[in-house]
Every structure is written in C-alpha cells, then in structure tokens.
Amino acid sequence: MTAPLARAHPVPTARDHTALFYRDHDEYLDCVAAFVREGVLGGESVTVAVPAPNLGPLRDRCADDGVGDRVRWLDIADVGGNPGRLVPAVLHPVLHLGARVVTEVVWPGRAPMAYPSCVRYEALTNSLLDGRAVRVLCPYDARRLHPRELADALATHPGVLEHGARRPSPGYAPQVALETYNQPFPDTTEAAVELEVDSGRLANARGLAGERARAVGLDEEQAGDVALVVTELLTNSVEHGGGAAVLRLWADAGGLVCEVRDRGRLVDQLAGLRPAPHDQPNGRGLLLVNTLADLVAVHTGAGGTTIRAHFARRTGA
C-alpha cells in the first residue's frame, strides 16, 4: 500500500496539547489508536512514546488498522526516563512538521523522584507548541493515578479528552503548576564532595566528576557523560550565574548525583528545551545535559539556581 501524499497542515490557532483520561485498557487502545490512525492517514508524522506494557498492544492494534509501520514507536521508560530528554529526542525532530505525538509521561509506578520534572515538561510543552502544527496527546490512567496527578494534568494541558469528548481543561494554569513544583531541594544527608568553581577550576571539576563517577560504579561511557554534563553546567554558571558556582557530588542508592548551584536566576524557562538554530554557535549546553543525564531537576529562586543531574548505575551487559 502506498503512503498518502503529504499535504500542508494549518498551523493551530491554539496549543493542541490534550490530556486523555482513560479508565480501562480498551478505552486506552480505542482513543490512542484513533488519534494515531487519523494522523497517519492525514499524511502527518506520528510518534508514540508510552510504557512497554501499553506499547505492544497499541502497536498490534495499529498494525491491524494498517498504519503500524508508519509510526515511530518508543518505550518512554527508555527515551523519557528523564522527562527533559523527550524534548530533544521526540519533539524537536517534528516541531517543523505537521505531526502527532503521543507521550504517556506519567504512569502508575513511575518513580516519584521524577514527578516534578514530569509536571515541568508538561507545562513547558505548551510554549514549545506555540505556532506549531503539532498535536500532542498525553494519556493519564484516571483509575489508578492519584487525584493530585490528575489535577496537575488539567493544569498543564489546555484540553482534556474524557469519555470520548474533548473539552477545554477547567484547571488550565501551567504557570501555577511550574511555580508549585519549583521547590527547594531537600538537604542531602549523604557525604558529598564539594568544590567551589570559577573559570580557572573547570578542568579540576571535570576531572573530579569523572573520578567520582567511576568510584560509585558507573562505567567509562557514563563517567565521560558525567564529566561533560558537569562541565556544561559549570560553564553556564560561570558565564551567566555570577562568575562562580558550587559543585557537589554524592552517591545515592542508584548511582551518582551532580549538583551545581550558583547565584543567578534562570529566567528563561525554556532554556535547555528550545531548539538552537543551526548557525548559533552556543546555547546547546542544557540540551546536552537533558540528553545525557537520567534525570534533571531544576530549582530557581531569589537566592539563585540549583540543577541536579542524576546518573543511574547500569546493571547487566
């Protein structure tokens, strides 16, 4: 069967970012498969990133509909364990297209530590979609998720699809959601290695980061990623955060946490999420951080900005 001819897609007049509240597996499959099928048959690029237990059945349903081979299928636990990674990995490749994207960012059993970053991603997606012909559908298990998580979904999505009907979200307030989860990080009791860094100590900090990564059991590739992430964060702090920063490194149950704290305030909420023009020589540091780290959390306030990058120890081959 030949692919339908691509056609021009009108730019939406409003952000097309919808939370799907589903209550059973059949409703999930019916709603998501219909969204996917309509996009494929309309000549749109379609990407689906959902948890593995939903990925297989959904892929089978779309195969039965004759559209499964025209969809980019992703396990969101792999590509979106760090919600910030969804932007460079999933959204950036299609922002210039007529496209549909399914991202199940919050699911029952997802690690609570990642939840504030999930809300931040969902809230900021609205700004990324401004003026774009991209439709995003985000499934939420209305039966098993906590009421607070469903309320946050309403706050971060301008539309909600429920019981087969789409309506404006009654609680849409993405900026309120961002402020609610922009909380200072809890103090850590772990023994942290701490280093004050200015432009003259970036190389020392990079070496220390790689050394600590190996000490907690990260492999050589990860140690290189840790060193690069720490360098990018500290360089950004030195250039934009007052000329100096504090680096803290400590082991947790899963691997290594890298924290960079400076006196600057992160005013641009889309920093690290907005695609940089090809002819722009810089501005990709935070994008790289989101791409390499397993989780990135941000807090900014009157006293400065703190960014934590988590790296999980790999198990198995």
mmCIF file of N, CA, C and O in Angstrom, residues 115-124 126 148-149 151-157 171-183 269:
data_model
loop_
_atom_site.group_PDB
_atom_site.id
_atom_site.type_symbol
_atom_site.label_atom_id
_atom_site.label_comp_id
_atom_site.label_asym_id
_atom_site.label_seq_id
_atom_site.Cartn_x
_atom_site.Cartn_y
_atom_site.Cartn_z
ATOM 1 N N TYR A 115 8.660 12.936 39.328
ATOM 2 C CA TYR A 115 7.365 13.567 39.080
ATOM 3 C C TYR A 115 7.435 15.089 38.886
ATOM 4 O O TYR A 115 6.819 15.616 37.946
ATOM 5 N N PRO A 116 8.151 15.839 39.727
ATOM 6 C CA PRO A 116 8.212 17.295 39.478
ATOM 7 C C PRO A 116 8.753 17.634 38.092
ATOM 8 O O PRO A 116 8.287 18.593 37.452
ATOM 9 N N SER A 117 9.704 16.862 37.590
ATOM 10 C CA SER A 117 10.238 17.100 36.250
ATOM 11 C C SER A 117 9.206 16.749 35.181
ATOM 12 O O SER A 117 9.180 17.360 34.105
ATOM 13 N N CYS A 118 8.335 15.783 35.470
ATOM 14 C CA CYS A 118 7.243 15.451 34.545
ATOM 15 C C CYS A 118 6.284 16.635 34.416
ATOM 16 O O CYS A 118 5.878 17.010 33.306
ATOM 17 N N VAL A 119 5.912 17.211 35.552
ATOM 18 C CA VAL A 119 4.998 18.358 35.530
ATOM 19 C C VAL A 119 5.648 19.520 34.792
ATOM 20 O O VAL A 119 4.999 20.211 33.989
ATOM 21 N N ARG A 120 6.924 19.746 35.046
ATOM 22 C CA ARG A 120 7.634 20.833 34.368
ATOM 23 C C ARG A 120 7.630 20.616 32.856
ATOM 24 O O ARG A 120 7.373 21.543 32.079
ATOM 25 N N TYR A 121 7.899 19.396 32.420
ATOM 26 C CA TYR A 121 7.896 19.097 30.987
ATOM 27 C C TYR A 121 6.511 19.360 30.389
ATOM 28 O O TYR A 121 6.392 20.011 29.339
ATOM 29 N N GLU A 122 5.471 18.863 31.037
ATOM 30 C CA GLU A 122 4.120 19.024 30.503
ATOM 31 C C GLU A 122 3.732 20.499 30.429
ATOM 32 O O GLU A 122 3.115 20.954 29.453
ATOM 33 N N ALA A 123 4.081 21.270 31.453
ATOM 34 C CA ALA A 123 3.733 22.689 31.467
ATOM 35 C C ALA A 123 4.466 23.452 30.364
ATOM 36 O O ALA A 123 3.875 24.307 29.686
ATOM 37 N N LEU A 124 5.743 23.156 30.168
ATOM 38 C CA LEU A 124 6.539 23.897 29.192
ATOM 39 C C LEU A 124 6.295 23.444 27.761
ATOM 40 O O LEU A 124 6.595 24.184 26.813
ATOM 41 N N ASN A 126 3.588 23.416 26.299
ATOM 42 C CA ASN A 126 2.648 24.363 25.699
ATOM 43 C C ASN A 126 3.366 25.495 24.980
ATOM 44 O O ASN A 126 2.977 25.898 23.881
ATOM 45 N N ARG A 148 -4.202 14.075 42.788
ATOM 46 C CA ARG A 148 -3.307 15.217 42.614
ATOM 47 C C ARG A 148 -2.646 15.193 41.235
ATOM 48 O O ARG A 148 -2.466 16.236 40.594
ATOM 49 N N GLU A 149 -2.300 13.989 40.766
ATOM 50 C CA GLU A 149 -1.671 13.866 39.461
ATOM 51 C C GLU A 149 -2.651 14.216 38.342
ATOM 52 O O GLU A 149 -2.276 14.830 37.336
ATOM 53 N N ALA A 151 -5.188 16.320 38.708
ATOM 54 C CA ALA A 151 -5.365 17.774 38.788
ATOM 55 C C ALA A 151 -4.198 18.494 38.112
ATOM 56 O O ALA A 151 -4.389 19.503 37.427
ATOM 57 N N ASP A 152 -2.989 17.968 38.294
ATOM 58 C CA ASP A 152 -1.830 18.562 37.637
ATOM 59 C C ASP A 152 -1.933 18.413 36.119
ATOM 60 O O ASP A 152 -1.506 19.306 35.363
ATOM 61 N N ALA A 153 -2.487 17.296 35.654
ATOM 62 C CA ALA A 153 -2.678 17.115 34.211
ATOM 63 C C ALA A 153 -3.629 18.164 33.650
ATOM 64 O O ALA A 153 -3.406 18.707 32.562
ATOM 65 N N LEU A 154 -4.683 18.464 34.381
ATOM 66 C CA LEU A 154 -5.606 19.520 33.951
ATOM 67 C C LEU A 154 -4.910 20.875 33.932
ATOM 68 O O LEU A 154 -5.170 21.713 33.066
ATOM 69 N N ALA A 155 -4.015 21.098 34.891
ATOM 70 C CA ALA A 155 -3.320 22.383 34.970
ATOM 71 C C ALA A 155 -2.327 22.572 33.833
ATOM 72 O O ALA A 155 -2.069 23.704 33.414
ATOM 73 N N THR A 156 -1.763 21.476 33.314
ATOM 74 C CA THR A 156 -0.697 21.591 32.324
ATOM 75 C C THR A 156 -1.162 21.346 30.890
ATOM 76 O O THR A 156 -0.363 21.497 29.958
ATOM 77 N N HIS A 157 -2.433 20.982 30.709
ATOM 78 C CA HIS A 157 -2.952 20.725 29.362
ATOM 79 C C HIS A 157 -4.149 21.636 29.092
ATOM 80 O O HIS A 157 -5.092 21.664 29.891
ATOM 81 N N GLY A 171 -9.020 23.455 34.649
ATOM 82 C CA GLY A 171 -7.995 23.888 35.602
ATOM 83 C C GLY A 171 -6.719 24.356 34.948
ATOM 84 O O GLY A 171 -5.675 24.416 35.603
ATOM 85 N N TYR A 172 -6.773 24.700 33.660
ATOM 86 C CA TYR A 172 -5.554 25.014 32.918
ATOM 87 C C TYR A 172 -4.827 26.210 33.514
ATOM 88 O O TYR A 172 -5.340 27.332 33.523
ATOM 89 N N ALA A 173 -3.632 25.969 34.043
ATOM 90 C CA ALA A 173 -2.825 27.025 34.669
ATOM 91 C C ALA A 173 -1.379 26.550 34.711
ATOM 92 O O ALA A 173 -0.838 26.245 35.775
ATOM 93 N N PRO A 174 -0.707 26.467 33.548
ATOM 94 C CA PRO A 174 0.646 25.899 33.515
ATOM 95 C C PRO A 174 1.653 26.666 34.356
ATOM 96 O O PRO A 174 2.553 26.064 34.945
ATOM 97 N N GLN A 175 1.524 27.991 34.423
ATOM 98 C CA GLN A 175 2.483 28.756 35.212
ATOM 99 C C GLN A 175 2.333 28.451 36.700
ATOM 100 O O GLN A 175 3.319 28.375 37.442
ATOM 101 N N VAL A 176 1.097 28.249 37.140
ATOM 102 C CA VAL A 176 0.863 27.870 38.543
ATOM 103 C C VAL A 176 1.498 26.506 38.822
ATOM 104 O O VAL A 176 2.114 26.292 39.868
ATOM 105 N N ALA A 177 1.358 25.583 37.881
ATOM 106 C CA ALA A 177 1.965 24.258 38.052
ATOM 107 C C ALA A 177 3.477 24.367 38.151
ATOM 108 O O ALA A 177 4.114 23.711 38.990
ATOM 109 N N LEU A 178 4.073 25.197 37.301
ATOM 110 C CA LEU A 178 5.521 25.382 37.356
ATOM 111 C C LEU A 178 5.954 25.930 38.710
ATOM 112 O O LEU A 178 6.933 25.468 39.303
ATOM 113 N N GLU A 179 5.234 26.920 39.209
ATOM 114 C CA GLU A 179 5.590 27.519 40.493
ATOM 115 C C GLU A 179 5.377 26.542 41.644
ATOM 116 O O GLU A 179 6.157 26.506 42.602
ATOM 117 N N THR A 180 4.327 25.736 41.553
ATOM 118 C CA THR A 180 4.032 24.771 42.616
ATOM 119 C C THR A 180 5.171 23.777 42.800
ATOM 120 O O THR A 180 5.517 23.408 43.928
ATOM 121 N N TYR A 181 5.762 23.331 41.696
ATOM 122 C CA TYR A 181 6.804 22.306 41.775
ATOM 123 C C TYR A 181 8.216 22.878 41.685
ATOM 124 O O TYR A 181 9.184 22.121 41.626
ATOM 125 N N ASN A 182 8.332 24.194 41.703
ATOM 126 C CA ASN A 182 9.643 24.838 41.767
ATOM 127 C C ASN A 182 10.017 25.014 43.240
ATOM 128 O O ASN A 182 10.028 26.119 43.776
ATOM 129 N N GLN A 183 10.308 23.907 43.878
ATOM 130 C CA GLN A 183 10.584 23.900 45.311
ATOM 131 C C GLN A 183 12.063 23.645 45.582
ATOM 132 O O GLN A 183 12.722 22.919 44.825
ATOM 133 N N GLN A 269 12.524 29.974 31.049
ATOM 134 C CA GLN A 269 12.057 28.649 31.446
ATOM 135 C C GLN A 269 12.284 27.599 30.368
ATOM 136 O O GLN A 269 12.307 26.404 30.655
#
